[in-house]
Coordinates of C-alpha atoms in Angstrom, one line a residue:
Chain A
X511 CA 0.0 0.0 0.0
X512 CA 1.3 3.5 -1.1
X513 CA 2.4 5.7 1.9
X514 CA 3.9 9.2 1.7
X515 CA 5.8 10.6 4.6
X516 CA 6.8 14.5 5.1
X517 CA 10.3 15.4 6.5
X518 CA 11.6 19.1 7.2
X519 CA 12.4 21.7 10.5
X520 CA 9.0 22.5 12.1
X521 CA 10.8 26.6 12.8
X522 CA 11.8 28.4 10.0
X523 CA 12.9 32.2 10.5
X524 CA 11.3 34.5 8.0
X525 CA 13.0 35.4 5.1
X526 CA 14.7 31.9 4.8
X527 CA 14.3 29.5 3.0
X528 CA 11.9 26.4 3.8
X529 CA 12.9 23.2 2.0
X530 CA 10.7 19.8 2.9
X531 CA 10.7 16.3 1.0
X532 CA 8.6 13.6 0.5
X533 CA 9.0 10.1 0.6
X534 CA 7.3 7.6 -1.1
X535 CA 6.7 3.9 0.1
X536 CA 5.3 0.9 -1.4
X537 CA 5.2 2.0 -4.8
X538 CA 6.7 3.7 -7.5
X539 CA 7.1 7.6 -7.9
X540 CA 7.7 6.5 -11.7
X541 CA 4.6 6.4 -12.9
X542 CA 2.6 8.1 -15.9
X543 CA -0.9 8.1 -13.8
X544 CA -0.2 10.4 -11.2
X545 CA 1.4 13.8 -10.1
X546 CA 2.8 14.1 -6.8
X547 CA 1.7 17.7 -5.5
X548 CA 2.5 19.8 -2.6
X549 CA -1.0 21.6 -0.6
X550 CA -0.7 23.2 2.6
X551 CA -3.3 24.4 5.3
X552 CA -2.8 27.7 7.6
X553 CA -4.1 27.2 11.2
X554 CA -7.7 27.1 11.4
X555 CA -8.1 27.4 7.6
X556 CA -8.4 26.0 4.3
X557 CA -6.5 23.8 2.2
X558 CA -4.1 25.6 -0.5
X559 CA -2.8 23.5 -3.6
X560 CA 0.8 24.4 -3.7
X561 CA 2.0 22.7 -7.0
X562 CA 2.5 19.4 -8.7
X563 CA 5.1 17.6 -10.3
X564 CA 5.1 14.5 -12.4
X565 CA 8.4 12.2 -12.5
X566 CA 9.7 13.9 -15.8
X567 CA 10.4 16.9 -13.7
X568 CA 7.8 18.6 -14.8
X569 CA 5.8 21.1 -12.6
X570 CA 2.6 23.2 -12.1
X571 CA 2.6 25.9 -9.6
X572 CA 0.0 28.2 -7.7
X573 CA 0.3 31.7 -9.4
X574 CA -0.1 33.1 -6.1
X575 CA 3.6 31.2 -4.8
X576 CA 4.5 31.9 -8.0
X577 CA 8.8 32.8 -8.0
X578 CA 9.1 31.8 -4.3
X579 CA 8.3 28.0 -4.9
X580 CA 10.1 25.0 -6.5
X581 CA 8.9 21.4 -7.1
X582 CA 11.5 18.8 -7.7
X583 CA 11.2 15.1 -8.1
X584 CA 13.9 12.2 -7.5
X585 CA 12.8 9.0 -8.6
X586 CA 15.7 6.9 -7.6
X587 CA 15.3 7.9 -4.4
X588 CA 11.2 8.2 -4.5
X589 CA 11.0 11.8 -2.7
X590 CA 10.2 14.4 -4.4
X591 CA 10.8 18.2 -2.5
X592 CA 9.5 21.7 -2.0
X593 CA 11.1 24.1 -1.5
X594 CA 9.7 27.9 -0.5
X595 CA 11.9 30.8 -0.5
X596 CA 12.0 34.2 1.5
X597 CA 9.0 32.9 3.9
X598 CA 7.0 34.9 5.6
X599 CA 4.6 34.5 8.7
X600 CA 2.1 33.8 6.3
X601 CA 3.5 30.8 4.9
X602 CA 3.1 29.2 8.6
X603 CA 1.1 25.7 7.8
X604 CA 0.6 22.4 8.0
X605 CA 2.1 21.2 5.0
X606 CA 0.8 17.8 3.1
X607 CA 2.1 16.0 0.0
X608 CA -0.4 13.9 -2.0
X609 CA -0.5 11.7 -4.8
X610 CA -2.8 13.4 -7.5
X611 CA -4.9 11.1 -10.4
X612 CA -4.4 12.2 -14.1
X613 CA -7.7 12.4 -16.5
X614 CA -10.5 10.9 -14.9
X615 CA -10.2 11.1 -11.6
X616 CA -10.5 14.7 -12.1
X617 CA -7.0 15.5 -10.7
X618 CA -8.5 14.2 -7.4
X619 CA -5.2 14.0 -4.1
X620 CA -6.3 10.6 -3.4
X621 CA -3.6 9.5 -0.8
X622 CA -1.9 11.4 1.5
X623 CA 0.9 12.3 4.0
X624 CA -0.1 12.7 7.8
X625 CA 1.3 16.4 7.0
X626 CA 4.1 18.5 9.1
X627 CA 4.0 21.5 10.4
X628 CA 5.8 24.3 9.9
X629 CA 5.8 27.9 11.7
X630 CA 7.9 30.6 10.3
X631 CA 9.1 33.3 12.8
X632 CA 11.8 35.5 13.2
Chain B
X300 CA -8.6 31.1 -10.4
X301 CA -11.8 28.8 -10.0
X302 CA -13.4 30.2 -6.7
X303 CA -15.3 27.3 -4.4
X304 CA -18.2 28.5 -2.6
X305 CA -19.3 26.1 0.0
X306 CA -22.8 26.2 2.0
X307 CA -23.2 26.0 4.6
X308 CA -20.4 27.0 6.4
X309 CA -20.9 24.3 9.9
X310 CA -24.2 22.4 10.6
X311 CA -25.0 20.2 13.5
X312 CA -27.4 17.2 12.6
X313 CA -28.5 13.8 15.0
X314 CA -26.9 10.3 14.4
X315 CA -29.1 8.8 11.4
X316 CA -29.9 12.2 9.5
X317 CA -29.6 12.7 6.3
X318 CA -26.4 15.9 5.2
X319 CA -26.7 17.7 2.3
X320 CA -23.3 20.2 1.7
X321 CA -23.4 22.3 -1.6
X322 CA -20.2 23.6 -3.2
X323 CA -20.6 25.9 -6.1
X324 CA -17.9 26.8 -8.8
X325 CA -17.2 30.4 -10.2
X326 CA -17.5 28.8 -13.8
X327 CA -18.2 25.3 -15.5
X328 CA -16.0 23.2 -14.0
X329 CA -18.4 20.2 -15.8
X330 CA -18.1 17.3 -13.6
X331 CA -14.4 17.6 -12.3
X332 CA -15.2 17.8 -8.9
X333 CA -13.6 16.2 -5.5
X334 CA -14.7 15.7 -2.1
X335 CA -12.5 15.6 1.2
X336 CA -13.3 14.7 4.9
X337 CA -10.8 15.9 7.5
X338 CA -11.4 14.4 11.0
X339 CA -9.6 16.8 13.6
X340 CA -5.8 16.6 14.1
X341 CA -5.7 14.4 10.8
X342 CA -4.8 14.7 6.9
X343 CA -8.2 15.0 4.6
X344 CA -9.2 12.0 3.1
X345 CA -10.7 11.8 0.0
X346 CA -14.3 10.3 -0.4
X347 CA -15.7 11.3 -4.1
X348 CA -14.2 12.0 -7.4
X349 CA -15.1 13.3 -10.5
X350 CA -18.9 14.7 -8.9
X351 CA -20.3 11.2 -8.4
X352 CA -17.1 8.5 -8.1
X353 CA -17.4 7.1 -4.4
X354 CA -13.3 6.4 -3.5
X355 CA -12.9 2.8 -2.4
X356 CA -13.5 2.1 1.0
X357 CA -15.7 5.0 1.3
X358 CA -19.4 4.0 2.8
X359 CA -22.0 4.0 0.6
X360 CA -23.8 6.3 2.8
X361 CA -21.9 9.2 1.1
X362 CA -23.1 10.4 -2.7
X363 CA -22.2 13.4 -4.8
X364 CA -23.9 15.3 -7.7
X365 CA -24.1 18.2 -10.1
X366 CA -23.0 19.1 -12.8
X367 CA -21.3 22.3 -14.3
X368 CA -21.3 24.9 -11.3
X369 CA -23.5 23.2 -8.8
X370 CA -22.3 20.5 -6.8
X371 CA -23.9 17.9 -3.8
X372 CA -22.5 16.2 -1.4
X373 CA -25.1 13.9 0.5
X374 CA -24.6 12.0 3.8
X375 CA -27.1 9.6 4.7
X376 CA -27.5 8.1 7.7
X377 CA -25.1 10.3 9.6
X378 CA -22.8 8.3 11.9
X379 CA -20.7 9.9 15.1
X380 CA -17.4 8.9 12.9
X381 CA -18.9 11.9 10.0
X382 CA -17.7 14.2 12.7
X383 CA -15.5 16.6 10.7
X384 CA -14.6 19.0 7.8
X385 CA -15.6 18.7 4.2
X386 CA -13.6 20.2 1.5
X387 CA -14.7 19.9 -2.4
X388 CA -12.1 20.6 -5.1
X389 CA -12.4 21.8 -8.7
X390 CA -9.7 19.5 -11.0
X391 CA -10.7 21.3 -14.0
X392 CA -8.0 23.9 -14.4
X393 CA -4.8 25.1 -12.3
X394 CA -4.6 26.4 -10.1
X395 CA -6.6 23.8 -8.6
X396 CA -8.9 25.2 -5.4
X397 CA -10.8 24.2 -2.8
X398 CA -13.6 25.6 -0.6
X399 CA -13.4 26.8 2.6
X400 CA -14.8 23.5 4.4
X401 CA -17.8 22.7 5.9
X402 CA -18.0 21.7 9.4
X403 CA -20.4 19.1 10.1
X404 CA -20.9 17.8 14.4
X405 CA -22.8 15.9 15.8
X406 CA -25.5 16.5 18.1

């Protein structure tokens, strides 16, 4: 059964960098069927889709991270990263990664990581 | 961006009602549209896809409809384990977005 586990500092100071990976058990990252995406969740709000990207390397981002965030993927390894730049103490979340469905599951996160989170202070 | 509107924003219902949660979209998203459940403390789960698709494992007391901008999620039978949030999600464009959750307890 597929598992994803986050890794990363829970403190980050603002204006730093926050990098966090994912790993992926029992199963492969190479795979044409799914992306592997990044969402996170503020306290006490909603859930934000960060980005995707699919085991080629290639990547779909939020406009709204858009310049701050980068999606990588290695699939010898089966992690794939995040990586957010100058945060800020909006950026404070719980962050998940998710396996996402291609086509007709309408790009549905259908397993997920028990999430980490992350504060950003100074 | 597709905006998510979700209604209502919490309800409380009995053990055995029947929920209905709506979730409209800002345009036509046709029928490429997720629901979530996220217990407290935990990661959201995902219950339907593509408007009517139950997720294996899911009860068959949960059912999703719509079409185009309006969407349904229905609980019957509601259980104490239904305690939670509910999220739907538009996969028909990036950036992909949720709503803001409905809160559903449990009298």
């Amino acid at each position: 059964q597929l598992q994803l586990q986050e890794s990363g500092p829970g403190l980050v100071k603002t204006s730093e960098t926050l990098s966090l990976t994912c790993s992926v058990s029992g199963g492969s990252i190479a795979t044409s069927n799914y992306y592997w995406a990044w969402i996170r969740q503020p306290p006490g709000e909603w859930l934000e889709w960060i980005g995707s990207v699919f085991y080629t390397g290639t990547t779909y981002y939020n406009p709204s991270l858009m310049g701050r965030v980068t999606i990588s993927v290695d699939t010898s390894n089966r992690q794939f990263s995040l990586t957010l730049r100058s945060v800020a103490a909006g950026d404070t979340a719980t962050y998940y990664c998710a396996r996402q469905g291609i086509g007709v599951s309408s790009f549905a996160f259908d397993i997920w990581g028990q999430g980490t989170k992350v504060i950003a202070s100074s | 961006d597709i905006e998510m509107t979700q209604s209502p924003s919490s309800l409380s219902a009995s053990v055995g009602d029947r929920v209905t949660i709506t979730c409209r979209a800002s345009q036509n998203i046709h029928t490429n549209l997720n629901w979530y459940q996220q217990r407290p403390g935990k990661a959201p789960k995902l219950l339907i896809y593509t408007t009517s698709s139950l997720q294996n494992g899911v009860p068959s007391r949960f059912s999703g409809g719509g079409s185009g901008t309006d969407f349904t999620l229905t609980i019957t039978d509601l259980r104490p384990e239904d305690l939670g949030t509910y999220y739907c999600q538009q996969g028909h464009s990036n950036p992909r977005t949720f709503g803001r959750g409905t809160k559903v307890e449990i009298k």
